[in-house]
């Protein structure tokens, strides 16, 4: 069986259900998306094969090849969730929502998987509510502790979840944002949640939504850390195979479009009408069909060709092009499209842990965002397009001085 590019379609085994995964998109040799390099490190980079497929049985969209978790999440993991004011607000609102609903009883216990720098749990801590964050990445965990958050520096998995159940008792809420899709071993996660959650507790997690990724051709959501691209249908199937039920879904505007899934133990809650409604919408949009996914793959190759053509033309015209936001997502864009320092001079970013280093695979220098306004670039390629409102509001002087933003979602366009 061949794919949309006329290639034999490789197959794999589904990490959610054991069914057969059919590949639909090939993104080539890719580096670790969050490994920003010092000059000597460019000679010892880790690469892996980035390709995506969908399970014939449960529809779960997933990477064909897995990167060992210790390669991605370690002492120097450089992503700090509090780096965006809009995301800080989102997580304060999320914490308040949980505190007003699922964690509103006497002496509630809230657990977060992947609490990072404490962007969400900080508000839970300040409310005096019992909590625990799992965070294996050393420096971000330290930042959370400095915010008063109680952190266990381990991966969440069945064994560590059982230990917490034994020491702290059952959790009312297990929450995760932008983390469950990072964990190929879903068996261990769901078994851990089963061990830790009280009988009436809920498992709430939010992650990039496949429906939005297809609609926006946001292929940069596909990289080593994003092992799964969830849909309501695939999450409902996953929940059911572990004795849980998908009881609510909420679409979120953050990070280019996410869904917050709520799972409860089977039979304990009546699923909200919007669960069936979202699955019906996915059926109409054929989100889970190989034909739709093949069309997406064609769209991705078109965006790649358009972006390269634009950057090459600007180079010939002698324009200065820089980028903004050294995102993990941009590793897929730069490496798949072949964008290096010849086409984009540097990337501006607010994260100290990324500054002074080189982007993974393509080795574009990362500079402090403080220098952006003095750069007088003609164009800025916005890698952090999911934070466009926040960044464009902050950097208004760039356009006033005649600069223009280049965006590639949902297609390549220039905003002058
Ligand atoms: N929740 C934050 C947010 O939404 O901004 C952080 C998201 S960050 C992309 C993913 C985090 O999950 C990282 O800090 C990483 O170290 C952590 N992580 C990865 N695998 C994990 C696991 N098995 N258990 C707990 N945390 C994990
Ligand atoms: P994210 O899209 O994965 O959240 O990553 C956003 C990156 O962009 C992160 O490295 C921080 C950076 N950033 C800025 O440089 N300036 C900003 O105003 C914002 C919101 C993010
Ligand atoms: Zn499956």
Tab-separated table of C-alpha atoms and ligand atoms in Angstrom:
chain	number	residue	atom	x	y	z
A	1	UNK	CA	0.000	0.000	0.000
A	2	UNK	CA	1.452	3.392	-0.981
A	3	UNK	CA	1.060	6.790	0.674
A	4	UNK	CA	0.269	10.254	-0.747
A	5	UNK	CA	3.882	10.685	-1.927
A	6	UNK	CA	3.737	7.351	-3.782
A	7	UNK	CA	6.009	5.654	-1.242
A	8	UNK	CA	5.405	2.224	0.278
A	9	UNK	CA	3.506	2.887	3.490
A	10	UNK	CA	5.557	1.753	6.514
A	11	UNK	CA	3.675	0.201	9.415
A	12	UNK	CA	4.132	0.043	13.161
A	13	UNK	CA	2.396	-1.095	16.348
A	14	UNK	CA	0.010	1.231	18.188
A	15	UNK	CA	1.270	2.389	21.607
A	16	UNK	CA	-2.339	2.856	22.740
A	17	UNK	CA	-4.052	-0.395	21.660
A	18	UNK	CA	-1.546	-2.702	19.930
A	19	UNK	CA	-3.248	-2.314	16.526
A	20	UNK	CA	-1.471	-1.567	13.249
A	21	UNK	CA	-0.222	1.967	12.640
A	22	UNK	CA	-0.100	3.147	9.017
A	23	UNK	CA	2.389	5.921	8.263
A	24	UNK	CA	1.039	9.013	6.469
A	25	UNK	CA	3.765	11.649	6.812
A	26	UNK	CA	7.550	11.500	6.579
A	27	UNK	CA	9.430	14.431	8.166
A	28	UNK	CA	12.942	13.009	7.860
A	29	UNK	CA	15.996	13.077	10.080
A	30	UNK	CA	15.372	15.347	13.054
A	31	UNK	CA	17.275	16.445	16.165
A	32	UNK	CA	15.969	16.680	19.735
A	33	UNK	CA	13.645	19.688	19.498
A	34	UNK	CA	14.627	21.240	22.833
A	35	UNK	CA	18.370	20.590	22.683
A	36	UNK	CA	19.932	24.000	22.069
A	37	UNK	CA	23.632	23.553	21.469
A	38	UNK	CA	26.907	25.153	22.387
A	39	UNK	CA	29.376	25.299	19.453
A	40	UNK	CA	31.329	22.099	20.422
A	41	UNK	CA	28.084	20.160	20.856
A	42	UNK	CA	27.154	20.427	17.167
A	43	UNK	CA	29.457	17.473	16.452
A	44	UNK	CA	27.612	15.093	18.785
A	45	UNK	CA	23.950	15.758	18.104
A	46	UNK	CA	21.324	13.094	18.597
A	47	UNK	CA	19.092	12.516	15.559
A	48	UNK	CA	16.043	10.334	15.039
A	49	UNK	CA	13.596	9.544	12.265
A	50	UNK	CA	10.415	11.659	12.480
A	51	UNK	CA	7.410	10.088	10.781
A	52	UNK	CA	3.740	9.963	11.785
A	53	UNK	CA	1.034	7.355	11.402
A	54	UNK	CA	-2.500	6.512	12.503
A	55	UNK	CA	-3.785	3.325	14.119
A	56	UNK	CA	-6.217	1.384	11.949
A	57	UNK	CA	-8.059	0.126	15.021
A	58	UNK	CA	-8.295	2.970	17.599
A	59	UNK	CA	-7.381	5.909	15.244
A	60	UNK	CA	-4.624	7.183	17.553
A	61	UNK	CA	-2.180	9.380	15.605
A	62	UNK	CA	1.392	8.811	16.813
A	63	UNK	CA	5.058	8.911	15.916
A	64	UNK	CA	6.501	5.853	14.203
A	65	UNK	CA	9.755	6.050	16.238
A	66	UNK	CA	10.274	6.828	19.905
A	67	UNK	CA	13.029	8.926	21.493
A	68	UNK	CA	14.138	7.671	24.958
A	69	UNK	CA	12.593	9.975	27.574
A	70	UNK	CA	15.909	10.741	29.307
A	71	UNK	CA	17.178	12.285	26.062
A	72	UNK	CA	14.341	14.843	26.185
A	73	UNK	CA	13.614	15.445	29.872
A	74	UNK	CA	16.712	15.998	31.983
A	75	UNK	CA	18.443	18.499	34.231
A	76	UNK	CA	18.790	21.148	31.504
A	77	UNK	CA	15.376	20.884	29.808
A	78	UNK	CA	15.026	24.519	28.682
A	79	UNK	CA	11.253	25.061	28.374
A	80	UNK	CA	9.816	27.270	31.111
A	81	UNK	CA	6.014	27.407	31.015
A	82	UNK	CA	5.882	30.818	32.711
A	83	UNK	CA	7.676	32.407	29.730
A	84	UNK	CA	4.335	33.495	28.291
A	85	UNK	CA	2.055	35.933	30.159
A	86	UNK	CA	-0.967	34.523	28.319
A	87	UNK	CA	-0.115	30.964	29.410
A	88	UNK	CA	0.416	32.141	32.996
A	89	UNK	CA	-3.106	33.558	32.955
A	90	UNK	CA	-4.462	30.392	31.356
A	91	UNK	CA	-3.023	28.269	34.169
A	92	UNK	CA	-4.138	30.595	36.972
A	93	UNK	CA	-7.647	30.325	35.491
A	94	UNK	CA	-7.266	26.541	35.200
A	95	UNK	CA	-6.188	26.213	38.853
A	96	UNK	CA	-9.076	28.387	40.032
A	97	UNK	CA	-11.481	26.307	37.964
A	98	UNK	CA	-10.204	23.057	39.503
A	99	UNK	CA	-10.281	24.552	43.008
A	100	UNK	CA	-13.886	25.648	42.472
A	101	UNK	CA	-15.074	22.288	41.111
A	102	UNK	CA	-13.265	18.953	41.437
A	103	UNK	CA	-10.993	20.104	44.275
A	104	UNK	CA	-13.652	21.964	46.265
A	105	UNK	CA	-14.326	19.311	48.940
A	106	UNK	CA	-12.755	19.043	52.405
A	107	UNK	CA	-8.959	18.580	52.243
A	108	UNK	CA	-8.686	17.931	48.501
A	109	UNK	CA	-5.499	16.552	46.912
A	110	UNK	CA	-4.391	17.750	43.455
A	111	UNK	CA	-1.617	15.987	41.518
A	112	UNK	CA	-0.040	17.382	38.361
A	113	UNK	CA	1.977	15.362	35.851
A	114	UNK	CA	4.658	17.597	34.278
A	115	UNK	CA	4.226	20.644	36.528
A	116	UNK	CA	7.291	22.319	34.974
A	117	UNK	CA	8.075	25.616	36.784
A	118	UNK	CA	4.853	25.474	38.799
A	119	UNK	CA	2.826	27.669	36.463
A	120	UNK	CA	-0.438	25.915	37.487
A	121	UNK	CA	0.294	24.422	40.938
A	122	UNK	CA	1.544	27.718	42.285
A	123	UNK	CA	-2.062	28.923	42.522
A	124	UNK	CA	-3.106	25.647	44.185
A	125	UNK	CA	-0.286	26.071	46.706
A	126	UNK	CA	-1.278	29.684	47.395
A	127	UNK	CA	-4.842	28.492	48.110
A	128	UNK	CA	-3.397	26.216	50.818
A	129	UNK	CA	-4.564	23.045	49.033
A	130	UNK	CA	-2.639	19.760	49.264
A	131	UNK	CA	-0.833	19.091	46.022
A	132	UNK	CA	2.106	17.338	44.374
A	133	UNK	CA	3.768	17.932	41.023
A	134	UNK	CA	5.707	15.252	39.159
A	135	UNK	CA	8.562	16.894	37.263
A	136	UNK	CA	11.624	14.929	36.133
A	137	UNK	CA	13.442	17.887	34.546
A	138	UNK	CA	15.788	19.229	37.231
A	139	UNK	CA	16.047	22.969	36.682
A	140	UNK	CA	12.377	23.592	35.930
A	141	UNK	CA	11.436	21.494	38.984
A	142	UNK	CA	13.745	23.686	41.058
A	143	UNK	CA	11.965	26.781	39.751
A	144	UNK	CA	8.627	25.263	40.845
A	145	UNK	CA	9.992	24.550	44.326
A	146	UNK	CA	11.180	28.156	44.558
A	147	UNK	CA	7.530	29.095	43.988
A	148	UNK	CA	6.508	27.037	47.031
A	149	UNK	CA	5.216	24.099	44.976
A	150	UNK	CA	5.724	20.565	46.316
A	151	UNK	CA	7.537	18.607	43.605
A	152	UNK	CA	8.627	15.013	43.192
A	153	UNK	CA	11.517	14.914	40.720
A	154	UNK	CA	10.411	11.720	38.987
A	155	UNK	CA	8.595	10.605	35.883
A	156	UNK	CA	4.959	9.815	36.566
A	157	UNK	CA	4.427	6.107	35.938
A	158	UNK	CA	2.636	3.253	37.616
A	159	UNK	CA	5.289	2.621	40.293
A	160	UNK	CA	5.749	6.276	41.329
A	161	UNK	CA	1.971	6.829	41.316
A	162	UNK	CA	1.500	3.854	43.645
A	163	UNK	CA	4.073	5.264	46.050
A	164	UNK	CA	2.194	8.564	46.227
A	165	UNK	CA	-1.108	6.785	46.782
A	166	UNK	CA	0.493	4.924	49.717
A	167	UNK	CA	2.027	8.038	51.281
A	168	UNK	CA	-0.570	10.726	50.506
A	169	UNK	CA	-3.826	8.879	49.884
A	170	UNK	CA	-6.146	9.176	46.898
A	171	UNK	CA	-6.122	12.195	44.596
A	172	UNK	CA	-9.284	14.131	43.733
A	173	UNK	CA	-7.767	15.432	40.517
A	174	UNK	CA	-4.841	14.296	38.418
A	175	UNK	CA	-4.096	17.111	35.979
A	176	UNK	CA	-1.625	17.425	33.099
A	177	UNK	CA	-1.068	20.033	30.396
A	178	UNK	CA	1.076	19.431	27.339
A	179	UNK	CA	2.551	16.333	28.948
A	180	UNK	CA	0.391	13.232	28.389
A	181	UNK	CA	0.960	13.489	24.625
A	182	UNK	CA	4.703	13.323	25.462
A	183	UNK	CA	4.521	9.858	27.053
A	184	UNK	CA	4.582	6.828	24.696
A	185	UNK	CA	3.980	4.423	27.602
A	186	UNK	CA	0.303	5.243	28.052
A	187	UNK	CA	-0.292	1.910	29.808
A	188	UNK	CA	1.878	3.010	32.688
A	189	UNK	CA	0.222	6.461	32.835
A	190	UNK	CA	-3.331	5.097	32.872
A	191	UNK	CA	-2.435	2.356	35.378
A	192	UNK	CA	-0.785	5.006	37.553
A	193	UNK	CA	-3.843	7.234	37.371
A	194	UNK	CA	-6.012	4.230	38.221
A	195	UNK	CA	-3.859	3.541	41.296
A	196	UNK	CA	-3.757	7.144	42.481
A	197	UNK	CA	-7.215	8.532	41.791
A	198	UNK	CA	-10.011	8.278	44.370
A	199	UNK	CA	-13.254	6.525	43.362
A	200	UNK	CA	-14.925	9.797	42.283
A	201	UNK	CA	-11.769	11.538	41.085
A	202	UNK	CA	-11.070	12.844	37.606
A	203	UNK	CA	-8.095	12.769	35.275
A	204	UNK	CA	-7.994	16.049	33.342
A	205	UNK	CA	-5.441	16.664	30.601
A	206	UNK	CA	-5.055	19.154	27.796
A	207	UNK	CA	-2.938	18.689	24.687
A	208	UNK	CA	-2.717	19.935	21.078
A	209	UNK	CA	-5.814	18.824	19.178
A	210	UNK	CA	-5.521	16.785	15.987
A	211	UNK	CA	-8.581	18.547	14.516
A	212	UNK	CA	-6.860	21.938	14.796
A	213	UNK	CA	-3.538	20.577	13.503
A	214	UNK	CA	-5.225	19.262	10.351
A	215	UNK	CA	-7.342	22.405	9.851
A	216	UNK	CA	-4.309	24.707	10.233
A	217	UNK	CA	-1.672	22.465	8.644
A	218	UNK	CA	0.320	23.092	11.837
A	219	UNK	CA	2.778	20.281	11.195
A	220	UNK	CA	5.238	21.923	13.570
A	221	UNK	CA	3.179	20.366	16.388
A	222	UNK	CA	4.866	17.125	15.342
A	223	UNK	CA	8.261	16.598	17.023
A	224	UNK	CA	10.048	14.189	19.367
A	225	UNK	CA	8.167	15.312	22.500
A	226	UNK	CA	4.725	15.244	20.863
A	227	UNK	CA	4.448	11.485	20.515
A	228	UNK	CA	0.630	11.485	20.248
A	229	UNK	CA	-1.763	13.845	18.477
A	230	UNK	CA	-5.020	13.191	20.312
A	231	UNK	CA	-8.601	13.401	19.087
A	232	UNK	CA	-11.804	12.901	21.090
A	233	UNK	CA	-12.342	9.558	19.355
A	234	UNK	CA	-8.878	8.192	20.095
A	235	UNK	CA	-8.961	9.395	23.716
A	236	UNK	CA	-12.403	7.857	24.244
A	237	UNK	CA	-11.039	4.499	23.009
A	238	UNK	CA	-7.959	4.832	25.213
A	239	UNK	CA	-10.037	5.641	28.314
A	240	UNK	CA	-12.349	2.682	27.727
A	241	UNK	CA	-9.507	0.176	27.580
A	242	UNK	CA	-8.397	1.181	31.104
A	243	UNK	CA	-11.824	1.235	32.806
A	244	UNK	CA	-12.273	4.968	32.373
A	245	UNK	CA	-14.767	7.004	30.400
A	246	UNK	CA	-14.304	10.257	28.497
A	247	UNK	CA	-16.909	12.418	30.271
A	248	UNK	CA	-16.071	15.902	28.977
A	249	UNK	CA	-14.131	17.739	26.286
A	250	UNK	CA	-13.432	21.438	26.081
A	251	UNK	CA	-11.768	23.153	23.171
A	252	UNK	CA	-9.085	25.632	24.228
A	253	UNK	CA	-7.574	28.436	22.147
A	254	UNK	CA	-4.054	28.034	23.625
A	255	UNK	CA	-0.997	26.730	21.710
A	256	UNK	CA	-2.825	26.895	18.385
A	257	UNK	CA	-5.822	24.835	19.514
A	258	UNK	CA	-6.056	22.209	22.217
A	259	UNK	CA	-8.687	20.030	23.854
A	260	UNK	CA	-9.042	19.501	27.601
A	261	UNK	CA	-10.198	15.915	28.176
A	262	UNK	CA	-11.859	14.813	31.425
A	263	UNK	CA	-11.793	11.103	32.279
A	264	UNK	CA	-13.700	9.514	35.167
A	265	UNK	CA	-14.049	5.923	36.280
A	266	UNK	CA	-16.503	4.115	34.054
A	267	UNK	CA	-20.131	4.574	35.078
A	268	UNK	CA	-19.481	7.270	37.701
A	269	UNK	CA	-20.570	10.281	35.606
A	270	UNK	CA	-22.863	10.934	32.691
A	271	UNK	CA	-20.740	12.112	29.741
A	272	UNK	CA	-21.451	15.698	28.695
A	273	UNK	CA	-23.277	16.076	25.374
A	274	UNK	CA	-20.267	17.818	23.913
A	275	UNK	CA	-18.260	14.567	23.917
A	276	UNK	CA	-20.555	12.963	21.336
A	277	UNK	CA	-20.823	16.313	19.530
A	278	UNK	CA	-17.048	16.625	19.087
A	279	UNK	CA	-16.730	13.018	17.916
A	280	UNK	CA	-19.545	13.638	15.405
A	281	UNK	CA	-17.678	16.740	14.207
A	282	UNK	CA	-14.522	14.647	13.809
A	283	UNK	CA	-16.481	12.108	11.771
A	284	UNK	CA	-17.826	14.811	9.460
A	285	UNK	CA	-14.304	16.226	9.044
A	286	UNK	CA	-12.967	12.674	8.521
A	287	UNK	CA	-10.257	13.486	11.068
A	288	UNK	CA	-9.437	9.823	11.565
A	289	UNK	CA	-9.304	8.684	7.941
A	290	UNK	CA	-6.094	7.959	6.069
A	291	UNK	CA	-7.478	9.891	3.077
A	292	UNK	CA	-7.713	13.073	5.212
A	293	UNK	CA	-4.312	12.468	6.785
A	294	UNK	CA	-2.772	11.951	3.335
A	295	UNK	CA	-4.286	15.269	2.242
A	296	UNK	CA	-2.723	16.895	5.305
A	297	UNK	CA	0.648	15.422	4.280
A	298	UNK	CA	0.248	17.068	0.864
A	299	UNK	CA	-0.608	20.393	2.541
A	300	UNK	CA	2.527	20.094	4.692
A	301	UNK	CA	4.786	19.624	1.665
A	302	UNK	CA	3.140	22.636	-0.008
A	303	UNK	CA	3.821	24.849	3.042
A	304	UNK	CA	7.437	23.643	3.076
A	305	UNK	CA	7.904	24.516	-0.607
A	306	UNK	CA	6.207	27.932	-0.230
A	307	UNK	CA	8.243	28.863	2.838
A	308	UNK	CA	11.538	27.888	1.259
A	309	UNK	CA	10.664	29.734	-1.946
A	310	UNK	CA	9.828	32.912	-0.013
A	311	UNK	CA	13.014	32.805	2.098
A	312	UNK	CA	15.171	32.116	-0.956
A	313	UNK	CA	13.597	35.027	-2.832
A	314	UNK	CA	14.183	37.385	0.122
A	315	UNK	CA	17.808	36.248	0.256
A	316	UNK	CA	18.291	37.016	-3.441
A	317	UNK	CA	16.707	40.427	-2.864
A	318	UNK	CA	19.218	41.080	-0.079
A	319	UNK	CA	16.622	41.359	2.719
A	320	UNK	CA	17.556	40.702	6.315
A	321	UNK	CA	15.394	37.922	7.772
A	322	UNK	CA	15.472	36.913	11.436
A	323	UNK	CA	13.158	34.654	13.470
A	324	UNK	CA	11.266	35.084	16.721
A	325	UNK	CA	10.689	32.339	19.333
A	326	UNK	CA	13.175	29.450	19.555
A	327	UNK	CA	10.322	26.997	19.969
A	328	UNK	CA	10.589	23.216	20.053
A	329	UNK	CA	8.082	23.296	17.178
A	330	UNK	CA	10.514	25.229	15.002
A	331	UNK	CA	12.963	22.306	14.973
A	332	UNK	CA	10.538	20.458	12.712
A	333	UNK	CA	10.075	23.496	10.460
A	334	UNK	CA	13.749	24.388	10.077
A	335	UNK	CA	14.980	20.813	9.659
A	336	UNK	CA	12.167	19.673	7.343
A	337	UNK	CA	12.331	22.826	5.203
A	338	UNK	CA	16.139	23.111	5.255
A	339	UNK	CA	16.254	26.550	6.889
A	340	UNK	CA	19.665	27.421	8.335
A	341	UNK	CA	21.675	30.586	9.068
A	342	UNK	CA	21.984	31.253	5.303
A	343	UNK	CA	18.249	32.007	5.157
A	344	UNK	CA	17.518	33.198	8.731
A	345	UNK	CA	20.305	35.133	10.498
A	346	UNK	CA	19.303	34.491	14.102
A	347	UNK	CA	16.369	33.664	16.387
A	348	UNK	CA	15.286	36.032	19.155
A	349	UNK	CA	13.926	34.456	22.355
A	350	UNK	CA	13.319	35.479	25.971
A	351	UNK	CA	14.591	32.200	27.515
A	352	UNK	CA	18.064	32.600	29.089
A	353	UNK	CA	18.701	28.825	28.793
A	354	UNK	CA	18.399	29.046	24.985
A	355	UNK	CA	20.279	32.315	24.405
A	356	UNK	CA	23.873	32.162	23.178
A	357	UNK	CA	23.239	28.661	21.811
A	358	UNK	CA	22.422	27.217	18.385
A	359	UNK	CA	19.110	25.804	17.214
A	360	UNK	CA	18.944	21.995	17.019
A	361	UNK	CA	19.998	20.498	13.694
A	362	UNK	CA	20.160	23.772	11.766
A	363	UNK	CA	22.485	25.741	14.080
A	364	UNK	CA	20.917	29.200	13.844
A	365	UNK	CA	22.212	31.432	16.684
A	366	UNK	CA	19.680	32.220	19.434
A	367	UNK	CA	19.831	35.759	20.850
A	368	UNK	CA	18.092	37.584	23.672
A	369	UNK	CA	14.753	39.054	22.605
A	370	UNK	CA	15.980	42.324	24.144
A	371	UNK	CA	18.030	42.828	20.987
A	372	UNK	CA	15.153	42.421	18.534
A	373	UNK	CA	14.043	46.057	18.381
A	374	UNK	CA	17.586	47.249	17.604
A	375	UNK	CA	18.090	44.672	14.841
A	376	UNK	CA	16.260	46.581	12.084
A	377	UNK	CA	15.482	43.343	10.244
A	378	UNK	CA	13.200	43.515	7.209
A	379	UNK	CA	11.333	40.320	8.089
A	380	UNK	CA	10.806	38.228	11.211
A	381	UNK	CA	9.729	34.623	10.825
A	382	UNK	CA	7.385	33.958	13.745
A	383	UNK	CA	8.168	30.482	15.053
A	384	UNK	CA	6.114	31.184	18.207
A	385	UNK	CA	2.973	31.797	16.134
A	386	UNK	CA	0.842	30.411	18.969
A	387	UNK	CA	1.890	33.460	21.018
A	388	UNK	CA	1.348	35.894	18.109
A	389	UNK	CA	-0.993	38.280	19.972
A	390	UNK	CA	1.342	38.574	22.956
A	391	UNK	CA	4.492	38.981	20.847
A	392	UNK	CA	3.066	41.376	18.256
A	393	UNK	CA	1.612	43.575	21.018
A	394	UNK	CA	5.036	43.714	22.675
A	395	UNK	CA	6.961	44.284	19.465
A	396	UNK	CA	4.761	46.899	17.780
A	397	UNK	CA	7.784	49.054	16.995
A	398	UNK	CA	9.010	46.396	14.544
A	399	UNK	CA	6.132	46.966	12.126
A	400	UNK	CA	6.099	50.700	12.756
A	401	UNK	CA	9.702	50.738	11.561
A	402	UNK	CA	8.681	48.961	8.333
A	403	UNK	CA	9.325	45.353	9.391
A	404	UNK	CA	6.963	42.525	8.453
A	405	UNK	CA	6.148	39.196	10.102
A	406	UNK	CA	6.308	35.955	8.132
A	407	UNK	CA	3.845	33.275	9.241
A	408	UNK	CA	3.331	29.752	7.874
A	409	UNK	CA	0.136	28.764	9.681
A	410	UNK	CA	-2.343	27.989	8.168
A	411	UNK	CA	-0.331	28.853	5.022
A	412	UNK	CA	2.677	31.007	4.247
A	413	UNK	CA	1.798	34.708	4.448
A	414	UNK	CA	3.348	38.048	5.308
A	415	UNK	CA	1.836	40.505	7.797
A	416	UNK	CA	3.319	43.951	7.302
B	1	LIG	N1	2.524	21.612	32.059
B	1	LIG	C1	3.421	22.602	31.535
B	1	LIG	C2	2.759	23.428	30.459
B	1	LIG	O1	1.686	23.071	29.983
B	1	LIG	O2	3.330	24.441	30.059
B	1	LIG	C3	4.705	21.963	31.012
B	1	LIG	C4	4.648	21.331	29.668
B	1	LIG	S1	6.228	20.751	29.101
B	1	LIG	C5	5.994	20.799	27.380
B	1	LIG	C6	6.188	19.024	29.505
B	1	LIG	C7	6.734	18.735	30.895
B	1	LIG	O3	6.431	17.383	31.251
B	1	LIG	C8	8.227	18.904	31.006
B	1	LIG	O4	8.528	19.801	32.043
B	1	LIG	C9	8.732	17.480	31.242
B	1	LIG	O5	9.886	17.433	32.061
B	1	LIG	C10	7.544	16.820	31.898
B	1	LIG	N2	7.416	15.354	31.718
B	1	LIG	C11	7.709	14.609	30.639
B	1	LIG	N3	7.409	13.313	30.844
B	1	LIG	C12	6.902	13.227	32.094
B	1	LIG	C13	6.408	12.160	32.911
B	1	LIG	N4	6.370	10.899	32.486
B	1	LIG	N5	5.984	12.455	34.160
B	1	LIG	C14	6.008	13.737	34.615
B	1	LIG	N6	6.452	14.778	33.889
B	1	LIG	C15	6.897	14.531	32.650
B	2	LIG	P1	6.099	27.469	22.994
B	2	LIG	O1	5.446	27.872	21.708
B	2	LIG	O2	6.476	26.018	23.031
B	2	LIG	O3	5.315	27.906	24.195
B	2	LIG	O4	7.507	28.225	23.051
B	2	LIG	C1	7.556	29.611	23.014
B	2	LIG	C2	8.997	30.088	22.890
B	2	LIG	O5	8.979	31.470	22.517
B	2	LIG	C3	9.796	29.999	24.176
B	2	LIG	O6	11.157	29.681	23.872
B	2	LIG	C4	9.700	31.400	24.746
B	2	LIG	C5	9.616	32.255	23.506
B	2	LIG	N1	8.845	33.509	23.685
B	2	LIG	C6	9.495	34.723	23.432
B	2	LIG	O7	10.657	34.749	23.062
B	2	LIG	N2	8.771	35.877	23.620
B	2	LIG	C7	7.481	35.861	24.036
B	2	LIG	O8	6.873	36.919	24.204
B	2	LIG	C8	6.826	34.601	24.258
B	2	LIG	C9	5.390	34.547	24.687
B	2	LIG	C10	7.552	33.438	24.068
B	3	LIG	ZN1	-4.550	1.840	18.370
